[in-house]
Amino acid sequence: MTDILERARQQVLRDGIGLELPDLIAVLRLDDDRIGDLLQLAHEVRMAHCGPEVEVEGIISLKTGGCPEDCHFCSQSGQFTSPVRAVWLDIDQLVKAAQETAATGATEFCIVAAVRGPDERLMAQVRDGVKAIQEAVEINVACSLGMLTPEQVAELRAIGVHRYNHNLEAARSYFPKVVTTHSWQERWDTCQMVRDSGMELCCGGLVGMGESLEQRAELASELAALDPHEVPLNFLNPRPGTPFGDQPLMSSQDALRTIAAFRLAMPRTILRYAGGRELTLGDLGTREGLLGGVNAVIVGNYLTTLGRKPDADLDLLAELRMPIKELAKTL
């Protein structure tokens, strides 16, 4: 039987066809002594099918905490004892954050709200916020506001939202152990509406939540079937007071195998470093992931956890000679 890396070299690198579930499982089972070869192949795939540029994004929470959903990894759920209080930002704060994000060289600024889906108050604030940002700074505006109705999808597109984020979070088979207040299908349906509207879709998930290797591969396979423009890859950062607060950190070796597997599943997709990489991978692992398939980063802090300083990521990109994608090239 052909070695999994040789099959991937022929199918993904040469032909641009992503690996399917059985081969993704084989990648995730590779021995530690083969991780270097795996990352090198994933990097070659990224360079061949995406190019050398890295997309930089900043995010900010418009409405933090008090969410009615019970996503077991999330400290913003109002159902858990995690110490995050409900807070709203005003328009001036959003504009200032967008300007600071643009100053790092970022092309994307994402407005996030901890909600099941937006009500009219939130939609009005997003409407005003997007308009104010567009008038003040040259940057693409993305949103992540939970599950949407068809009318809300149409409105976000009409006001100029460039990209919408809505993660699958976990494989369909593992999802009921992660969330019980809504279904995987509901998330999938919102993602499909966004894709059909013409907005770019940003859709990823979390790994290291207790799922099996097979379910980790299943998530990559499901995302590949959805074909989002961008996949943010998060590593669980266990938050006190949440049901997953006592989960052990994912090993850096498993994290690197996962990065490579996602790249080999989706050779042409923007694969973005998102939450948890600082704890799971550290500085060395962050570097290895950028040389193993990742071609986008969130700079600065996340929604309720601290990230690396933007200068640290930008300096690393410069050291690795990875040019930052210019705004004009993302439009």
Short mmCIF file of C-alpha atoms in Angstrom, two decimals:
data_model
loop_
_atom_site.label_atom_id
_atom_site.label_comp_id
_atom_site.label_asym_id
_atom_site.label_seq_id
_atom_site.Cartn_x
_atom_site.Cartn_y
_atom_site.Cartn_z
CA MET A 1 0.00 0.00 0.00
CA THR A 2 1.31 3.47 -0.88
CA ASP A 3 2.64 5.49 2.06
CA ILE A 4 0.17 8.18 3.22
CA LEU A 5 2.62 11.03 2.62
CA GLU A 6 3.41 9.79 -0.86
CA ARG A 7 -0.31 9.53 -1.65
CA ALA A 8 -0.80 13.06 -0.31
CA ARG A 9 2.12 14.35 -2.37
CA GLN A 10 0.55 13.02 -5.55
CA GLN A 11 -3.09 13.79 -4.80
CA VAL A 12 -2.87 17.09 -2.91
CA LEU A 13 0.39 18.72 -3.95
CA ARG A 14 0.39 17.62 -7.58
CA ASP A 15 -3.35 17.48 -8.34
CA GLY A 16 -4.78 19.91 -5.76
CA ILE A 17 -7.36 17.40 -4.50
CA GLY A 18 -7.82 17.29 -0.73
CA LEU A 19 -7.50 14.10 1.29
CA GLU A 20 -10.69 12.34 2.35
CA LEU A 21 -11.58 10.93 5.75
CA PRO A 22 -9.60 7.63 5.80
CA ASP A 23 -6.39 9.34 4.70
CA LEU A 24 -6.90 12.21 7.15
CA ILE A 25 -7.15 9.66 9.96
CA ALA A 26 -3.89 8.10 8.73
CA VAL A 27 -2.21 11.54 8.81
CA LEU A 28 -3.36 12.14 12.39
CA ARG A 29 -1.93 8.74 13.38
CA LEU A 30 1.54 9.39 11.96
CA ASP A 31 4.41 8.78 14.38
CA ASP A 32 6.14 11.76 15.97
CA ASP A 33 9.32 11.10 13.98
CA ARG A 34 7.39 11.79 10.75
CA ILE A 35 5.90 15.12 11.81
CA GLY A 36 8.75 17.06 10.18
CA ASP A 37 8.12 15.43 6.81
CA LEU A 38 4.37 15.97 7.21
CA LEU A 39 4.79 19.69 7.96
CA GLN A 40 7.16 20.11 5.03
CA LEU A 41 4.60 18.57 2.67
CA ALA A 42 1.79 20.72 4.10
CA HIS A 43 3.97 23.81 3.59
CA GLU A 44 4.65 22.84 -0.02
CA VAL A 45 0.90 22.40 -0.56
CA ARG A 46 0.20 25.82 0.94
CA MET A 47 2.85 27.50 -1.22
CA ALA A 48 1.71 25.72 -4.39
CA HIS A 49 -2.01 26.35 -4.02
CA CYS A 50 -2.23 29.53 -1.88
CA GLY A 51 1.08 31.30 -2.38
CA PRO A 52 3.45 32.84 0.17
CA GLU A 53 1.26 35.65 1.52
CA VAL A 54 -0.24 35.61 5.02
CA GLU A 55 -3.57 37.29 5.84
CA VAL A 56 -3.66 39.20 9.13
CA GLU A 57 -6.88 39.87 11.07
CA GLY A 58 -7.92 41.49 14.34
CA ILE A 59 -11.11 40.71 16.26
CA ILE A 60 -13.17 42.52 18.89
CA SER A 61 -16.22 41.59 20.90
CA LEU A 62 -19.15 43.98 20.46
CA LYS A 63 -21.16 42.08 23.07
CA THR A 64 -19.22 39.93 25.54
CA GLY A 65 -20.70 37.40 27.96
CA GLY A 66 -24.27 36.58 28.91
CA CYS A 67 -24.83 34.22 25.97
CA PRO A 68 -27.84 31.88 26.41
CA GLU A 69 -26.14 28.94 24.66
CA ASP A 70 -24.20 26.22 26.51
CA CYS A 71 -21.11 25.70 24.30
CA HIS A 72 -19.04 23.75 26.82
CA PHE A 73 -15.73 25.40 25.90
CA CYS A 74 -16.96 28.99 26.13
CA SER A 75 -16.60 31.29 29.14
CA GLN A 76 -19.19 33.67 27.64
CA SER A 77 -22.11 31.34 28.32
CA GLY A 78 -24.54 32.73 30.88
CA GLN A 79 -25.19 29.15 32.03
CA PHE A 80 -21.74 28.62 33.56
CA THR A 81 -19.87 30.12 36.51
CA SER A 82 -16.97 31.37 34.38
CA PRO A 83 -16.08 34.96 35.35
CA VAL A 84 -17.19 36.88 32.24
CA ARG A 85 -19.85 39.57 32.67
CA ALA A 86 -22.07 40.86 29.85
CA VAL A 87 -20.51 44.00 28.33
CA TRP A 88 -21.40 46.05 25.25
CA LEU A 89 -18.97 48.25 23.29
CA ASP A 90 -19.99 51.59 21.77
CA ILE A 91 -19.35 52.72 18.21
CA ASP A 92 -16.35 54.89 19.10
CA GLN A 93 -14.65 51.88 20.71
CA LEU A 94 -15.30 49.77 17.62
CA VAL A 95 -13.81 52.41 15.32
CA LYS A 96 -10.75 52.83 17.54
CA ALA A 97 -10.18 49.07 17.60
CA ALA A 98 -10.53 48.89 13.80
CA GLN A 99 -7.98 51.68 13.38
CA GLU A 100 -5.53 49.95 15.72
CA THR A 101 -6.02 46.69 13.83
CA ALA A 102 -5.39 48.35 10.46
CA ALA A 103 -2.20 49.90 11.84
CA THR A 104 -0.73 46.39 12.25
CA GLY A 105 -1.13 45.79 8.51
CA ALA A 106 -4.25 43.68 8.96
CA THR A 107 -6.76 43.51 6.10
CA GLU A 108 -9.68 42.17 8.15
CA PHE A 109 -11.47 43.36 11.28
CA CYS A 110 -14.10 41.07 12.76
CA ILE A 111 -16.97 42.21 15.01
CA VAL A 112 -18.06 39.37 17.30
CA ALA A 113 -21.07 39.07 19.59
CA ALA A 114 -21.79 36.36 22.17
CA VAL A 115 -25.38 35.57 21.19
CA ARG A 116 -27.44 32.71 19.79
CA GLY A 117 -28.31 35.02 16.92
CA PRO A 118 -28.71 38.80 16.51
CA ASP A 119 -31.86 40.63 17.63
CA GLU A 120 -32.86 44.01 16.22
CA ARG A 121 -30.85 45.93 18.85
CA LEU A 122 -27.68 44.08 17.87
CA MET A 123 -28.36 44.39 14.14
CA ALA A 124 -28.83 48.14 14.56
CA GLN A 125 -25.55 48.44 16.44
CA VAL A 126 -23.74 46.37 13.79
CA ARG A 127 -25.29 48.48 11.04
CA ASP A 128 -24.05 51.69 12.68
CA GLY A 129 -20.70 50.18 13.58
CA VAL A 130 -19.92 48.90 10.09
CA LYS A 131 -20.83 52.29 8.58
CA ALA A 132 -18.64 54.17 11.06
CA ILE A 133 -15.67 51.84 10.49
CA GLN A 134 -15.98 52.09 6.71
CA GLU A 135 -15.97 55.89 6.95
CA ALA A 136 -12.97 56.00 9.30
CA VAL A 137 -10.52 53.36 8.10
CA GLU A 138 -9.72 51.27 5.03
CA ILE A 139 -10.20 47.68 6.17
CA ASN A 140 -12.51 44.79 5.37
CA VAL A 141 -15.22 44.27 8.01
CA ALA A 142 -16.29 40.77 9.01
CA CYS A 143 -18.94 39.72 11.54
CA SER A 144 -19.62 36.77 13.81
CA LEU A 145 -23.10 37.10 15.30
CA GLY A 146 -24.34 33.55 15.68
CA MET A 147 -27.10 31.89 13.69
CA LEU A 148 -28.85 34.05 11.11
CA THR A 149 -32.17 34.31 9.30
CA PRO A 150 -32.20 34.72 5.50
CA GLU A 151 -33.21 38.37 5.99
CA GLN A 152 -30.25 39.03 8.29
CA VAL A 153 -27.85 37.41 5.83
CA ALA A 154 -29.17 39.69 3.08
CA GLU A 155 -28.86 42.79 5.28
CA LEU A 156 -25.28 42.05 6.33
CA ARG A 157 -24.29 41.61 2.72
CA ALA A 158 -26.10 44.83 1.76
CA ILE A 159 -24.26 46.94 4.37
CA GLY A 160 -20.90 45.72 3.12
CA VAL A 161 -19.90 42.92 5.48
CA HIS A 162 -17.06 41.21 3.64
CA ARG A 163 -16.94 37.88 5.45
CA TYR A 164 -19.10 36.08 8.01
CA ASN A 165 -17.73 33.73 10.66
CA HIS A 166 -19.78 30.85 11.98
CA ASN A 167 -17.82 27.82 13.13
CA LEU A 168 -19.03 24.25 12.99
CA GLU A 169 -17.04 23.94 16.27
CA ALA A 170 -16.89 20.11 16.29
CA ALA A 171 -17.57 17.11 14.09
CA ARG A 172 -21.23 16.26 13.69
CA SER A 173 -20.78 13.01 15.64
CA TYR A 174 -19.18 14.82 18.61
CA PHE A 175 -21.25 18.00 18.56
CA PRO A 176 -23.91 16.85 21.11
CA LYS A 177 -21.12 16.48 23.70
CA VAL A 178 -20.09 20.11 23.07
CA VAL A 179 -23.42 21.96 22.71
CA THR A 180 -26.97 20.96 23.69
CA THR A 181 -28.90 24.23 23.14
CA HIS A 182 -28.69 24.12 19.34
CA SER A 183 -27.74 21.59 16.71
CA TRP A 184 -24.85 21.07 14.32
CA GLN A 185 -27.39 21.25 11.48
CA GLU A 186 -28.46 24.75 12.54
CA ARG A 187 -24.85 25.90 12.27
CA TRP A 188 -24.46 24.21 8.90
CA ASP A 189 -27.63 25.90 7.60
CA THR A 190 -26.36 29.38 8.53
CA CYS A 191 -23.06 28.64 6.80
CA GLN A 192 -24.84 27.53 3.65
CA MET A 193 -26.96 30.70 3.60
CA VAL A 194 -23.84 32.85 3.93
CA ARG A 195 -22.13 31.01 1.08
CA ASP A 196 -25.21 31.30 -1.13
CA SER A 197 -25.46 35.07 -0.45
CA GLY A 198 -22.07 35.85 -1.97
CA MET A 199 -20.41 36.85 1.30
CA GLU A 200 -17.17 35.04 2.05
CA LEU A 201 -17.65 32.29 4.63
CA CYS A 202 -15.26 31.84 7.53
CA CYS A 203 -15.94 28.51 9.22
CA GLY A 204 -13.69 26.42 11.44
CA GLY A 205 -13.76 24.77 14.82
CA LEU A 206 -11.97 23.73 17.98
CA VAL A 207 -9.78 20.71 18.55
CA GLY A 208 -8.57 19.21 21.80
CA MET A 209 -12.04 19.05 23.40
CA GLY A 210 -11.89 15.32 24.09
CA GLU A 211 -12.81 14.24 20.58
CA SER A 212 -11.19 11.16 19.04
CA LEU A 213 -8.65 11.36 16.22
CA GLU A 214 -11.37 10.01 13.94
CA GLN A 215 -13.72 12.83 14.96
CA ARG A 216 -10.95 15.38 14.44
CA ALA A 217 -10.54 14.05 10.90
CA GLU A 218 -14.32 14.08 10.50
CA LEU A 219 -14.39 17.81 11.31
CA ALA A 220 -11.73 18.51 8.68
CA SER A 221 -13.67 16.44 6.15
CA GLU A 222 -16.95 18.23 6.91
CA LEU A 223 -15.30 21.62 6.56
CA ALA A 224 -13.81 20.56 3.24
CA ALA A 225 -17.31 19.60 2.04
CA LEU A 226 -18.61 23.04 3.07
CA ASP A 227 -15.70 24.68 1.21
CA PRO A 228 -15.37 27.91 3.24
CA HIS A 229 -13.11 30.69 2.08
CA GLU A 230 -11.34 30.62 5.45
CA VAL A 231 -10.95 28.07 8.28
CA PRO A 232 -9.92 29.37 11.72
CA LEU A 233 -8.33 26.55 13.70
CA ASN A 234 -8.72 26.90 17.47
CA PHE A 235 -7.06 24.78 20.16
CA LEU A 236 -9.00 24.39 23.40
CA ASN A 237 -7.86 26.78 26.11
CA PRO A 238 -9.73 25.28 29.08
CA ARG A 239 -11.63 28.07 30.84
CA PRO A 240 -12.42 27.88 34.58
CA GLY A 241 -16.09 27.37 35.30
CA THR A 242 -16.93 25.74 31.97
CA PRO A 243 -17.69 22.01 31.49
CA PHE A 244 -14.39 21.68 29.60
CA GLY A 245 -12.45 23.65 32.19
CA ASP A 246 -10.58 20.55 33.39
CA GLN A 247 -9.67 19.17 29.96
CA PRO A 248 -5.92 18.64 29.51
CA LEU A 249 -4.16 20.74 26.92
CA MET A 250 -3.69 19.12 23.54
CA SER A 251 -0.08 18.09 22.92
CA SER A 252 1.93 20.24 20.54
CA GLN A 253 2.64 17.17 18.38
CA ASP A 254 -1.08 16.46 17.98
CA ALA A 255 -1.69 20.15 17.24
CA LEU A 256 0.94 20.15 14.47
CA ARG A 257 -0.48 16.95 12.98
CA THR A 258 -3.91 18.60 13.02
CA ILE A 259 -2.67 21.74 11.25
CA ALA A 260 -1.11 19.64 8.51
CA ALA A 261 -4.19 17.42 8.19
CA PHE A 262 -6.47 20.45 7.76
CA ARG A 263 -4.14 21.82 5.07
CA LEU A 264 -4.08 18.49 3.26
CA ALA A 265 -7.89 18.33 3.44
CA MET A 266 -8.28 21.88 2.05
CA PRO A 267 -5.29 22.80 -0.12
CA ARG A 268 -6.69 26.14 -1.34
CA THR A 269 -8.37 27.43 1.82
CA ILE A 270 -7.10 30.21 4.07
CA LEU A 271 -6.08 28.31 7.22
CA ARG A 272 -5.95 30.74 10.13
CA TYR A 273 -4.26 30.42 13.49
CA ALA A 274 -6.93 31.28 16.06
CA GLY A 275 -7.42 30.81 19.81
CA GLY A 276 -5.31 28.60 22.03
CA ARG A 277 -2.14 28.41 19.94
CA GLU A 278 -0.12 30.30 22.52
CA LEU A 279 -0.67 27.65 25.19
CA THR A 280 -0.78 24.59 22.96
CA LEU A 281 2.12 25.38 20.65
CA GLY A 282 4.21 28.11 22.27
CA ASP A 283 6.66 30.18 20.23
CA LEU A 284 8.43 27.24 18.60
CA GLY A 285 5.24 25.44 17.66
CA THR A 286 3.73 28.67 16.30
CA ARG A 287 6.72 28.94 13.97
CA GLU A 288 6.40 25.27 12.95
CA GLY A 289 2.72 25.69 12.16
CA LEU A 290 3.43 28.67 9.91
CA LEU A 291 5.88 26.41 8.10
CA GLY A 292 3.32 23.58 8.09
CA GLY A 293 0.29 24.92 6.27
CA VAL A 294 -1.02 27.96 8.16
CA ASN A 295 -1.36 31.11 6.02
CA ALA A 296 -3.35 33.51 8.20
CA VAL A 297 -3.20 34.75 11.80
CA ILE A 298 -5.35 36.61 14.28
CA VAL A 299 -3.12 39.21 15.92
CA GLY A 300 -3.58 40.58 19.43
CA ASN A 301 -6.04 39.30 21.99
CA TYR A 302 -9.03 37.03 21.46
CA LEU A 303 -12.52 37.46 22.89
CA THR A 304 -11.87 36.51 26.53
CA THR A 305 -8.26 35.28 26.45
CA LEU A 306 -4.90 36.90 25.77
CA GLY A 307 -3.01 36.32 22.54
CA ARG A 308 0.54 37.09 21.51
CA LYS A 309 1.51 40.73 21.09
CA PRO A 310 0.90 41.79 17.47
CA ASP A 311 4.54 42.83 17.07
CA ALA A 312 5.68 39.32 18.00
CA ASP A 313 3.63 37.76 15.21
CA LEU A 314 4.57 40.44 12.69
CA ASP A 315 8.26 40.08 13.53
CA LEU A 316 7.99 36.31 13.11
CA LEU A 317 6.35 36.71 9.71
CA ALA A 318 9.14 39.07 8.66
CA GLU A 319 11.79 36.62 9.91
CA LEU A 320 10.17 33.78 7.94
CA ARG A 321 9.94 36.08 4.89
CA MET A 322 6.20 35.63 4.66
CA PRO A 323 4.69 38.78 3.12
CA ILE A 324 1.46 40.15 4.60
CA LYS A 325 -1.39 40.15 2.10
CA GLU A 326 -2.30 43.66 1.02
CA LEU A 327 -5.86 44.95 1.38
CA ALA A 328 -6.34 45.33 -2.37
CA LYS A 329 -5.63 41.63 -2.86
CA THR A 330 -8.41 40.58 -0.46
CA LEU A 331 -11.20 42.57 -2.11
#
